[in-house]
Coordinates of C-alpha atoms and ligand atoms in Angstrom, one line a residue:
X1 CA 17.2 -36.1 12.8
X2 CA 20.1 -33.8 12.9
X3 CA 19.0 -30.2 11.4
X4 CA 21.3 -27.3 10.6
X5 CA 20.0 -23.7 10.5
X6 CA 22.3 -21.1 9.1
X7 CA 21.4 -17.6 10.4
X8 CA 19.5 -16.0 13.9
X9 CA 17.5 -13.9 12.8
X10 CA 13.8 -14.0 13.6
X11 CA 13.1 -16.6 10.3
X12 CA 16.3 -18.7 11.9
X13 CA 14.9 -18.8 15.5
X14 CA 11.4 -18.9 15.1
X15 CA 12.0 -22.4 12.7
X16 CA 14.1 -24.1 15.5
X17 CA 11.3 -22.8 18.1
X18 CA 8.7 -24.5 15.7
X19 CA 10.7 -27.4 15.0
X20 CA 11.0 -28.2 18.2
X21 CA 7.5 -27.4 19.1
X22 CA 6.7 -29.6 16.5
X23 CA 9.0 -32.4 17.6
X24 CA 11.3 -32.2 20.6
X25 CA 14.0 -35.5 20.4
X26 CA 14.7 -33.3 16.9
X27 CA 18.9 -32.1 17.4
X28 CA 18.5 -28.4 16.2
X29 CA 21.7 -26.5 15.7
X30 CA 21.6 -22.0 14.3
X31 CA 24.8 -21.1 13.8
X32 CA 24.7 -17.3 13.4
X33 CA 27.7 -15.0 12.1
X34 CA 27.4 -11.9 14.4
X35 CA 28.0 -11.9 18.2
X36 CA 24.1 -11.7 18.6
X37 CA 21.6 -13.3 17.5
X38 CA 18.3 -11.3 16.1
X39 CA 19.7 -10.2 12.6
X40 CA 17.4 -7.2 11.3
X41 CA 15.8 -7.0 14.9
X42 CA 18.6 -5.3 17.1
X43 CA 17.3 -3.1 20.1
X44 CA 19.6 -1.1 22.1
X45 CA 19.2 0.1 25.8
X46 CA 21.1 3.5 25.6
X47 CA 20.9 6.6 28.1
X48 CA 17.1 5.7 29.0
X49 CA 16.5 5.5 25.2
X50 CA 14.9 3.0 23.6
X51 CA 16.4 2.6 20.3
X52 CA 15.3 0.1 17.4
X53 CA 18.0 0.1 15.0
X54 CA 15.9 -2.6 12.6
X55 CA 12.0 -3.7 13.0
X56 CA 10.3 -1.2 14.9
X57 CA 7.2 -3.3 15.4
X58 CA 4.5 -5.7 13.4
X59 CA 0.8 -5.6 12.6
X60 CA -1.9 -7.5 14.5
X61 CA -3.7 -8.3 11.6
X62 CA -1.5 -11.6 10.8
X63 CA -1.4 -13.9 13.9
X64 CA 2.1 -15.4 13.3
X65 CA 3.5 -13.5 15.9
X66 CA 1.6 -12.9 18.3
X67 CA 0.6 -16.5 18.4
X68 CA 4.8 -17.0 18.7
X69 CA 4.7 -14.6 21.8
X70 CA 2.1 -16.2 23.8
X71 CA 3.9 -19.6 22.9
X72 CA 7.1 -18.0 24.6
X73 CA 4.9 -16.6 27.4
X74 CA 5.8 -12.9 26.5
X75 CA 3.2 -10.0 26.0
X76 CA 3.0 -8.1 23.2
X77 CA 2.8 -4.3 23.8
X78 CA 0.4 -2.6 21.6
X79 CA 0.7 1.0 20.4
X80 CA -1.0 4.2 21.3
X81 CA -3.5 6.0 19.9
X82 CA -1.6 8.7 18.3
X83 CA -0.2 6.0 16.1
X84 CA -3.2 6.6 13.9
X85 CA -1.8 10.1 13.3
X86 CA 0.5 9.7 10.1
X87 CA 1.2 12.2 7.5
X88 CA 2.8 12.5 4.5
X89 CA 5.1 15.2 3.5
X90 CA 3.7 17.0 0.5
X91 CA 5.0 20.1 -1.1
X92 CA 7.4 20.3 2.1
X93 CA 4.9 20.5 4.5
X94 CA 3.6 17.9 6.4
X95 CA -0.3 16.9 5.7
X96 CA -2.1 14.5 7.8
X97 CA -3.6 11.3 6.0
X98 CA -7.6 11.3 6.7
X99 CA -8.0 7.6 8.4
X100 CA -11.6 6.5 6.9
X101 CA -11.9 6.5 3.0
X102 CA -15.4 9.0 3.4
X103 CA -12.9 11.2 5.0
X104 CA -10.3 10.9 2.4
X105 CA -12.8 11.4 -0.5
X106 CA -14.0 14.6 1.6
X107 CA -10.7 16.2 2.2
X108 CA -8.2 17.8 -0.4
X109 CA -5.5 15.6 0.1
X110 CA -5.8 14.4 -3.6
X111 CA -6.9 17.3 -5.9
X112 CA -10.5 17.1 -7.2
X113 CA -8.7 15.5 -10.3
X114 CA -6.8 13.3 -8.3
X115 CA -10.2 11.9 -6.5
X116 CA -12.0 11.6 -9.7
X117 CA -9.2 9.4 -11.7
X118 CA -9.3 7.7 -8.2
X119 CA -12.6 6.3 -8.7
X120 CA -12.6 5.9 -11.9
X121 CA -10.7 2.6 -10.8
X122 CA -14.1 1.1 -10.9
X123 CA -14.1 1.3 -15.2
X124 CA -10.2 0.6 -15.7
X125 CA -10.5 -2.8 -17.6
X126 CA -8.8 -5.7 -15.7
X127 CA -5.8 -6.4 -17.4
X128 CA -4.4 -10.3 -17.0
X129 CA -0.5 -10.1 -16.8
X130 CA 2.2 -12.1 -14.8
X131 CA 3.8 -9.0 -13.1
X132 CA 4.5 -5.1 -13.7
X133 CA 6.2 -2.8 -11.4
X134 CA 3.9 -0.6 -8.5
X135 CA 4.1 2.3 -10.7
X136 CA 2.8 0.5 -13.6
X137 CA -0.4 -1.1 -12.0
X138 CA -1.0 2.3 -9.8
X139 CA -0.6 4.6 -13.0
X140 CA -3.0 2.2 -14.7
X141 CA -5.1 1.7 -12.3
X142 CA -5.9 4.7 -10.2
X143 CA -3.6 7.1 -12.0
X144 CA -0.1 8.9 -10.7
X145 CA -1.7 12.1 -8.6
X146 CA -2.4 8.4 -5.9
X147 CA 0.8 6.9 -6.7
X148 CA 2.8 9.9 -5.8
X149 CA 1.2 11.1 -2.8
X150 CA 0.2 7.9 -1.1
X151 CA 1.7 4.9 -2.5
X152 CA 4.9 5.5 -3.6
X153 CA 5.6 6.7 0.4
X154 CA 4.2 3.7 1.5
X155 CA 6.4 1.4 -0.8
X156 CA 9.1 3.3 1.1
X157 CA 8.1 2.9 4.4
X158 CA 8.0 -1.1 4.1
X159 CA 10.5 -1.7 1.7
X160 CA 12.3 1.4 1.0
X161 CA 11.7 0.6 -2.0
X162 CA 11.6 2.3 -5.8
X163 CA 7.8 2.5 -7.3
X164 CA 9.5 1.9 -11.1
X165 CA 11.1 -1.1 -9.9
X166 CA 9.0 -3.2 -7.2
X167 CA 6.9 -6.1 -8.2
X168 CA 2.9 -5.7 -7.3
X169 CA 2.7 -9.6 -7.6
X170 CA 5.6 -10.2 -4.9
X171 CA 5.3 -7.0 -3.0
X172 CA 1.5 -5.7 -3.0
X173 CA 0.3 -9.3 -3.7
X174 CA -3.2 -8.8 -2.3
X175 CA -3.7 -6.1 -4.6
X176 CA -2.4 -8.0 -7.6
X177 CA -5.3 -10.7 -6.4
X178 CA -7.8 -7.9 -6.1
X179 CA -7.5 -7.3 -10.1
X180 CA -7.0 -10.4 -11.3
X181 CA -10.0 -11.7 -9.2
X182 CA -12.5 -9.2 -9.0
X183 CA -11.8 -7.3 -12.5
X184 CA -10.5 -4.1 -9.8
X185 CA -9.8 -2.9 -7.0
X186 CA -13.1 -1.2 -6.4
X187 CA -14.7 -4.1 -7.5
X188 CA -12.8 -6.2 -4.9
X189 CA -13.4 -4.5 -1.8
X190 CA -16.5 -4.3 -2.5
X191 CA -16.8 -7.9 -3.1
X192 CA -14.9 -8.6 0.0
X193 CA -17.6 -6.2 2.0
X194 CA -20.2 -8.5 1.0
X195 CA -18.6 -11.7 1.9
X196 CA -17.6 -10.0 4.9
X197 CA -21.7 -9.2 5.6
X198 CA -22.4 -12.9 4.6
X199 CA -19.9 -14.0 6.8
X200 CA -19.2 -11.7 9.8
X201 CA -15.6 -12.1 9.3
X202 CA -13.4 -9.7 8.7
X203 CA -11.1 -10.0 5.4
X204 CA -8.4 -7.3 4.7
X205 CA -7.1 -6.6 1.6
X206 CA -5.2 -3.7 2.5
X207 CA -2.0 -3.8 5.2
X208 CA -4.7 -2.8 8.2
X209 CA -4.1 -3.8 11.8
X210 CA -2.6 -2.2 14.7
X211 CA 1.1 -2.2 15.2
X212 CA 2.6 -4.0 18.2
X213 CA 5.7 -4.4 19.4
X214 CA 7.1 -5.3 23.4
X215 CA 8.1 -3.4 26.5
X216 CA 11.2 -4.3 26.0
X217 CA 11.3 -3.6 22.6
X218 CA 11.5 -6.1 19.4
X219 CA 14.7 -7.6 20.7
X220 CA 12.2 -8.9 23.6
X221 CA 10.8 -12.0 20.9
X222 CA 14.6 -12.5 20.0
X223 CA 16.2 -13.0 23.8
X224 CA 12.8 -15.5 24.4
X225 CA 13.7 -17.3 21.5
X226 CA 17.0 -17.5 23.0
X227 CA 16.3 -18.3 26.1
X228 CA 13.9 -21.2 24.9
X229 CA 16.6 -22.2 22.4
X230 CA 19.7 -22.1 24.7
X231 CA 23.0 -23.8 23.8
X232 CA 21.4 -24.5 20.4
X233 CA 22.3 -21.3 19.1
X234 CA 25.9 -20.8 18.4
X235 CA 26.6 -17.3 17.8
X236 CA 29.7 -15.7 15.9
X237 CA 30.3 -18.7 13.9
X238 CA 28.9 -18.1 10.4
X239 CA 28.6 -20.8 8.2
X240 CA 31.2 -21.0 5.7
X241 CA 30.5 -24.0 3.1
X242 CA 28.4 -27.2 2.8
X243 CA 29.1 -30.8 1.0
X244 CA 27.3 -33.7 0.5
X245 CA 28.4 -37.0 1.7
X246 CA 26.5 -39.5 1.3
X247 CA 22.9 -39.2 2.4
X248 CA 24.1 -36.5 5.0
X249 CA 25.4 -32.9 4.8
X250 CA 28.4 -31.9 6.0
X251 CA 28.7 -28.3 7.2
X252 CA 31.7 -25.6 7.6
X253 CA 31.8 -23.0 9.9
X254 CA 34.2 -20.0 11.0
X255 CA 36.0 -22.0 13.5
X256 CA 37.0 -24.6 11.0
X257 CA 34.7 -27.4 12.3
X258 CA 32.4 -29.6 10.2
X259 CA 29.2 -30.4 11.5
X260 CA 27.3 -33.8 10.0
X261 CA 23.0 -32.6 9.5
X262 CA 20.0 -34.6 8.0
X263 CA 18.2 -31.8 7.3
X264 CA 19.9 -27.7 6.1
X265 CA 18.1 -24.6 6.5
X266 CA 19.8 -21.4 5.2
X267 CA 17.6 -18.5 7.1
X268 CA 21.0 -16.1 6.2
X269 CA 20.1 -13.1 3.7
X270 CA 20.1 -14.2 0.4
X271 CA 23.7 -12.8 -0.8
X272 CA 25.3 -14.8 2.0
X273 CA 23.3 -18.0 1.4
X274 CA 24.6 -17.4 -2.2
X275 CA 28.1 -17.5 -1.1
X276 CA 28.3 -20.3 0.6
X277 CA 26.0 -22.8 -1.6
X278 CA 27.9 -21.6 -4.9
X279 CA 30.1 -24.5 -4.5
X280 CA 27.2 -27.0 -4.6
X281 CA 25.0 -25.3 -6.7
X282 CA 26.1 -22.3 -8.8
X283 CA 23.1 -21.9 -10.5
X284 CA 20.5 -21.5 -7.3
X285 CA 23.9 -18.7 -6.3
X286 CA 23.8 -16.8 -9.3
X287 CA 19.9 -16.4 -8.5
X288 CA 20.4 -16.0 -5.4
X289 CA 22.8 -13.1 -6.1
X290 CA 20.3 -11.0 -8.3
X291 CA 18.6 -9.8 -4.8
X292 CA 19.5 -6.1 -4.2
X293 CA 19.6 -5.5 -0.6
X294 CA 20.4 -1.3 -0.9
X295 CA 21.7 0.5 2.7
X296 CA 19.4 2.0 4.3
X297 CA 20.9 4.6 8.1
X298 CA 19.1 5.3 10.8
X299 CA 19.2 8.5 13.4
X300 CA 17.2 8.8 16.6
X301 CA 17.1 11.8 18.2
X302 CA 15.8 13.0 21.8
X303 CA 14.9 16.2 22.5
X304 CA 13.4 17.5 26.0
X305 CA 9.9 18.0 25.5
X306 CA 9.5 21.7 26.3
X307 CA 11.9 22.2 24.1
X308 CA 9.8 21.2 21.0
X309 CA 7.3 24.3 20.2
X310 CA 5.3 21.6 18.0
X311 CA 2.7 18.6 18.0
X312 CA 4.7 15.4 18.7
X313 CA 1.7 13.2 19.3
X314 CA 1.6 11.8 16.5
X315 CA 2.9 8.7 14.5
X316 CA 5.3 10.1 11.9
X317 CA 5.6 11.0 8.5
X318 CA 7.2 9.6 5.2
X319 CA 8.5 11.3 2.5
X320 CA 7.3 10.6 -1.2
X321 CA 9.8 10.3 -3.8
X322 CA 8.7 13.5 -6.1
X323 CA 9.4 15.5 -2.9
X324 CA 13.2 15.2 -4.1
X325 CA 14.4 15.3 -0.2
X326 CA 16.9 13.2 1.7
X327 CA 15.1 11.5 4.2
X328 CA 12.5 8.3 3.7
X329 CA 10.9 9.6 7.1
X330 CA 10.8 9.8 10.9
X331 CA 8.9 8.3 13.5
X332 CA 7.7 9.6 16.4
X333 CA 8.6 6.5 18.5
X334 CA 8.1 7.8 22.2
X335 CA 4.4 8.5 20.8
X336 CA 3.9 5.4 19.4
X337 CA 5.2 2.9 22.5
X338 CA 5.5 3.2 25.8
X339 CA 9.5 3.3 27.5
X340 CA 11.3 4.6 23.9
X341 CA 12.3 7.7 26.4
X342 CA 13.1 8.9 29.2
X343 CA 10.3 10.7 31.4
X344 CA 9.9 14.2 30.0
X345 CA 12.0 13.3 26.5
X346 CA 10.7 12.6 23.0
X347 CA 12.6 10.7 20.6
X348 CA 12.2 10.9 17.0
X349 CA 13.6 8.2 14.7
X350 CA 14.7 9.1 10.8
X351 CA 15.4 6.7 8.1
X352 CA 17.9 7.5 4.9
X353 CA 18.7 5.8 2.2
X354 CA 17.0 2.8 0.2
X355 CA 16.5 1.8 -3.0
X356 CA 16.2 5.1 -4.7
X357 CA 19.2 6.7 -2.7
X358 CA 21.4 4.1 -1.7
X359 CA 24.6 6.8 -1.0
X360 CA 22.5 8.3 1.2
X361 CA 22.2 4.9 3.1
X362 CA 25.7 5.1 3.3
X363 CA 26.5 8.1 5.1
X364 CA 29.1 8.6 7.5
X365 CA 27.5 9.1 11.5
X366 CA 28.3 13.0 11.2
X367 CA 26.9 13.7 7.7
X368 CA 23.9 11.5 8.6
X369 CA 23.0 13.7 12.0
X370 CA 24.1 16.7 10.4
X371 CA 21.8 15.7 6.9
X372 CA 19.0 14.5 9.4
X373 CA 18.8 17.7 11.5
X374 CA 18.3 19.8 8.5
X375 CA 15.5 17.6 7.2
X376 CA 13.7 17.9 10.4
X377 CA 14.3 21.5 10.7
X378 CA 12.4 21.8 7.1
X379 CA 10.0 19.6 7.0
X380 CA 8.5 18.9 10.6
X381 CA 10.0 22.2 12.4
X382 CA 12.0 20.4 14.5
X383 CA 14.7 23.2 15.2
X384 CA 16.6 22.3 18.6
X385 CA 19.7 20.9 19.2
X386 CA 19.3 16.9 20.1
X387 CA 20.1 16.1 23.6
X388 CA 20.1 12.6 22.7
X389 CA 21.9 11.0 19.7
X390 CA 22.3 7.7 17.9
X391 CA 22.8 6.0 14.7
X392 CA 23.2 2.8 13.2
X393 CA 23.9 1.6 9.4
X394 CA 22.5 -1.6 7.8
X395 CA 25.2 -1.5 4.3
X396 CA 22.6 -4.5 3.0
X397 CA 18.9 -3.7 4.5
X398 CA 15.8 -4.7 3.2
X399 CA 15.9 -7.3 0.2
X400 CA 14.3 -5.9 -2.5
X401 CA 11.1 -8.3 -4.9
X402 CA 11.7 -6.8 -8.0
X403 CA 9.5 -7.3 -10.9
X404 CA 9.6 -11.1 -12.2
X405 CA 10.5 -11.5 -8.6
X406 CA 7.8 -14.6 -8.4
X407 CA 9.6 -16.1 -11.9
X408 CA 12.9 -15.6 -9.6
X409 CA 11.1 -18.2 -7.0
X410 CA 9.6 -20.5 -9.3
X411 CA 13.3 -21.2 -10.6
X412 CA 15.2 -21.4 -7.0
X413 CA 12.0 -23.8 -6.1
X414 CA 12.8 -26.2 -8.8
X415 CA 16.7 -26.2 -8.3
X416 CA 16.6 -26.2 -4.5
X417 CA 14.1 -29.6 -4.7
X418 CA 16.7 -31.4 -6.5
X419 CA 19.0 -30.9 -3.0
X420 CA 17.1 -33.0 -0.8
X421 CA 16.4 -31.8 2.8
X422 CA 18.1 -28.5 1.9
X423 CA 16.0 -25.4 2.4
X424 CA 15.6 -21.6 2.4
X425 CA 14.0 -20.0 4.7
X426 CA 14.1 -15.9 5.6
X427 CA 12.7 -12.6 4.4
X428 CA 14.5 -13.1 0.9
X429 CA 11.3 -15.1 -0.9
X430 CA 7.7 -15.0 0.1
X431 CA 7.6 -11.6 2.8
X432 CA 9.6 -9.4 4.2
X433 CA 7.8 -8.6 7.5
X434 CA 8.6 -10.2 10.9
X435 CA 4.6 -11.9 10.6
X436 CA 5.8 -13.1 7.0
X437 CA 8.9 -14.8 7.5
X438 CA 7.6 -16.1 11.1
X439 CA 4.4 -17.7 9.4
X440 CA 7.1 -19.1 6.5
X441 CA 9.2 -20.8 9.1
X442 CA 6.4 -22.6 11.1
X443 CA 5.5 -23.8 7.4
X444 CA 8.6 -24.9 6.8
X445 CA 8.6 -26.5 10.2
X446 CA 5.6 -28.9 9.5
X447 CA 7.0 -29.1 6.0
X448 CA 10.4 -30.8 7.5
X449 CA 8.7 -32.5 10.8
X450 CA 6.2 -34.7 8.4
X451 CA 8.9 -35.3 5.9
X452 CA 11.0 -36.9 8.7
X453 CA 7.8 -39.1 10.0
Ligands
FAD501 C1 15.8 -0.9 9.1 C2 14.8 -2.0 9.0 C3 13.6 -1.9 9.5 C4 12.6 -2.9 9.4 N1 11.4 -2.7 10.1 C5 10.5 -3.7 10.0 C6 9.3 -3.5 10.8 O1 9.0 -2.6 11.5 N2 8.4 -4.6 10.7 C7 8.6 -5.7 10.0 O2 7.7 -6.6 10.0 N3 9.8 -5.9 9.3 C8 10.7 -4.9 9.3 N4 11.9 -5.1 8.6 C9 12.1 -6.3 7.9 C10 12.9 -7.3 8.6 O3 14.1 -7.4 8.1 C11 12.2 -8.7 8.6 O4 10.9 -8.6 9.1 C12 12.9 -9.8 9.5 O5 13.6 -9.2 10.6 C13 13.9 -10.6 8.7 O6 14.4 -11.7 9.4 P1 15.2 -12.8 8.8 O7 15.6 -13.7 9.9 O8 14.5 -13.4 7.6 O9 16.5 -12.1 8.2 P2 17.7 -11.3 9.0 O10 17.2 -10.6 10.2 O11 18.5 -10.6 8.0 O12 18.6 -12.5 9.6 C14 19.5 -13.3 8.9 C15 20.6 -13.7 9.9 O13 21.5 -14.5 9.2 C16 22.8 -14.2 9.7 N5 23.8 -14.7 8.7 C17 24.2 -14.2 7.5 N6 25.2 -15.0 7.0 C18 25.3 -16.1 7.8 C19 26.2 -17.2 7.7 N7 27.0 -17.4 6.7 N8 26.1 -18.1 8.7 C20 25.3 -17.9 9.8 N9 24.5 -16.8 9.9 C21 24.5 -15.9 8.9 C22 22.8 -12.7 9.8 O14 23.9 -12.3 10.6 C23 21.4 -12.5 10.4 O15 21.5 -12.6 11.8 C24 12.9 -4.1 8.7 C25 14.1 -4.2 8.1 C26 15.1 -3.3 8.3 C27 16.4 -3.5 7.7

């Protein structure tokens, strides 16, 4: 069987890894647009920096990719301790988030009203619904004071995302569970505490684990893939249209060739997998097109470690959207991994833009170091001038579940089964972490290898 995979990113790859686990004598061709493959997984190697310009890492606590390293023979590089150190930026200074809930119910990071309407969770009725935005369920549920200061920055560390306009259902999906299946959220974990007792295993329902990552960097999984994939991958030559002939598919690409495939996979962002099936199929397009992908810049700065006067053992921080500032947040990457700096250097990492500001994300490289510095200065006392700088925008970032967003999938699901052997794969539908879409392709993998037997 001849199989077609537009896009290299890790949902691209990882599929013609699996399928070819899976079955070897299968002809798998990715065709990828840019020069390189990787997609939202881009590390560069600049001045003894380190610099991630997309996925900075992913959590332990889903085994899709580590169980994708040790199949390429690669070892995944875990994070230091300091990691645990995050804070949040509250009233423009930065306050550190206790790491046990006794300790969070102890300290005064939520006022006294805050922690009250907290745990009055437990007598919120459940309410049965198909979907409402995070704001919604967290106002509901365990009231704005939590929302502000610890969700809503969280929403915009994974998604860079807006609170008013994210889906619980597609975003915070174990949470959504937790209510619908346990009357609460209270009620849940402490549900899942028990089982856990009964059972001695361990069931998370929140995002948990330890973040990973490799020596190398992220773009370490990405060359493997390659390496294991070889001539397969053809990079900078997008695909550019597809028709049906017969009972095979016939595909375009940049150079003007058309390639004859069993078997489609578009792994490309969703906008881009819109443009090319609107020809075949303008209505999975125009859904396809209703997937906001705002910009989202990126500046990492190294400084010489004396120079610092403050703490920079630490995680990082995020900024919640009440705090009315320009950045989403900064990571303290040389803390968190090994070999982001040079000996002796720091490096600091800043994110702008998003959902809720996407002219921010859009900055030009001056404005953006320039609107960066003075963020830093303010909020985490970071005063000297950088002797290490580099940026990189991403105009369409991190696609966006809005609310409905499952309705969204039912839809494409139905109109994309009436294509046979076409699929989508990628961080558009069902996850937008590197464990998510990882886990999605090796599903689709089986999915297409018994379909062929
Ligand atoms: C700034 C940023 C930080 C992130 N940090 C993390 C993180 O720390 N951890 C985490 O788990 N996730 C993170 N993510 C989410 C991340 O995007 C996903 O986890 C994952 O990398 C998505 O992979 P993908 O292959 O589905 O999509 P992409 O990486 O977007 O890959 C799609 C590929 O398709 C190609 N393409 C497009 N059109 C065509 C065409 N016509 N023909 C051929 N190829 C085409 C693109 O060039 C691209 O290479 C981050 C995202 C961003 C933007």
């Amino acid at each position: 069987m001849r199989v077609i995979i537009a896009g290299a990113g890790i949902s691209g790859l990882s599929l013609a890894f699996g399928l070819l686990q899976r079955d070897p004598k299968l002809d798998v061709t990715v065709f990828e647009g840019e020069k390189q493959a990787g997609g939202k997984i881009r590390t560069e190697k600049v001045d003894g920096y380190l610099c991630e310009a997309g996925v900075n890492g992913f959590l332990d606590n889903k085994p899709s990719t580590l169980e994708l390293a040790k199949s390429l023979n690669i070892e995944a590089l875990k994070s230091n301790d300091s990691s645990r150190k995050r804070y949040i930026c509250l009233d423009g200074e930065l306050k550190r988030i206790p790491e046990t809930p006794v300790s969070f119910l102890m300290s005064n990071f939520l006022s006294v009203g805050g922690r009250l309407r907290m745990m009055s969770e437990f007598f919120v009725p459940k309410k049965v619904y198909e979907d409402e935005s995070l704001e919604e369920f967290a106002v509901r549920r365990v009231g704005r004071e939590f929302l502000e200061k610890l969700l809503d920055p969280m929403a915009s560390g994974i998604y860079a995302g807006d609170p008013a306009k994210m889906s619980i259902r597609s975003c915070f999906g174990k949470v959504y569970d937790l209510e619908q299946k346990h009357g609460g959220l209270i009620k849940g974990f402490m549900a899942i505490g028990k089982e856990n007792k009964k059972s001695g295993k361990k069931v998370e329902a929140g995002p948990g684990g330890t973040l990973m990552s490799f020596s190398g960097g992220m773009g370490s999984l990405v060359d493997a893939l390659c390496n294991s994939l070889g001539s397969r991958v053809k990079t900078g030559n997008a695909v550019k249209g597809i028709e049906k002939k017969g009972s095979v598919y016939s595909v375009l690409t940049e150079d003007g060739s058309w390639h004859e495939a069993d078997c489609v996979v578009f792994a490309s962002p969703a906008y881009n997998t819109a443009e090319i099936m609107a020809d075949m199929d303008k209505g999975i397009a125009d859904i396809l097109f209703e997937t906001p992908y705002p910009p989202l810049s990126v500046a990492a700065f190294g400084y010489k470690k004396e120079k610092l006067k403050i703490d920079t053992d630490l995680f990082g921080f995020l900024v919640p959207g009440k705090e009315k500032r320009k950045l989403l947040g900064t990571l303290y990457d040389s803390s968190i991994f090994t070999n982001r700096a040079p000996e002796g250097y720091v490096m600091l990492r800043s994110m702008v833009g998003g959902a809720r500001q996407p002219e921010l994300g859009m900055m030009e490289p001056d404005k953006l170091v320039s609107t960066v510095r003075a963020e830093l200065k303010d909020i985490a006392k970071v005063d000297p001038e950088p002797d290490f700088i580099w940026t990189y925008r991403w105009e369409k970032a991190i696609p966006q579940y809005l609310v409905g967003h499952h309705e969204k999938l039912a839809a494409l699901d139905e109109k994309i089964s009436k294509h046979k052997n076409i699929y989508l794969a990628g961080n558009a539908y069902r996850g937008v972490s590197v464990n998510d879409s990882i886990a999605n392709s090796m599903e689709l993998a089986d999915k297409i290898v018994q379909g062929n037997r």
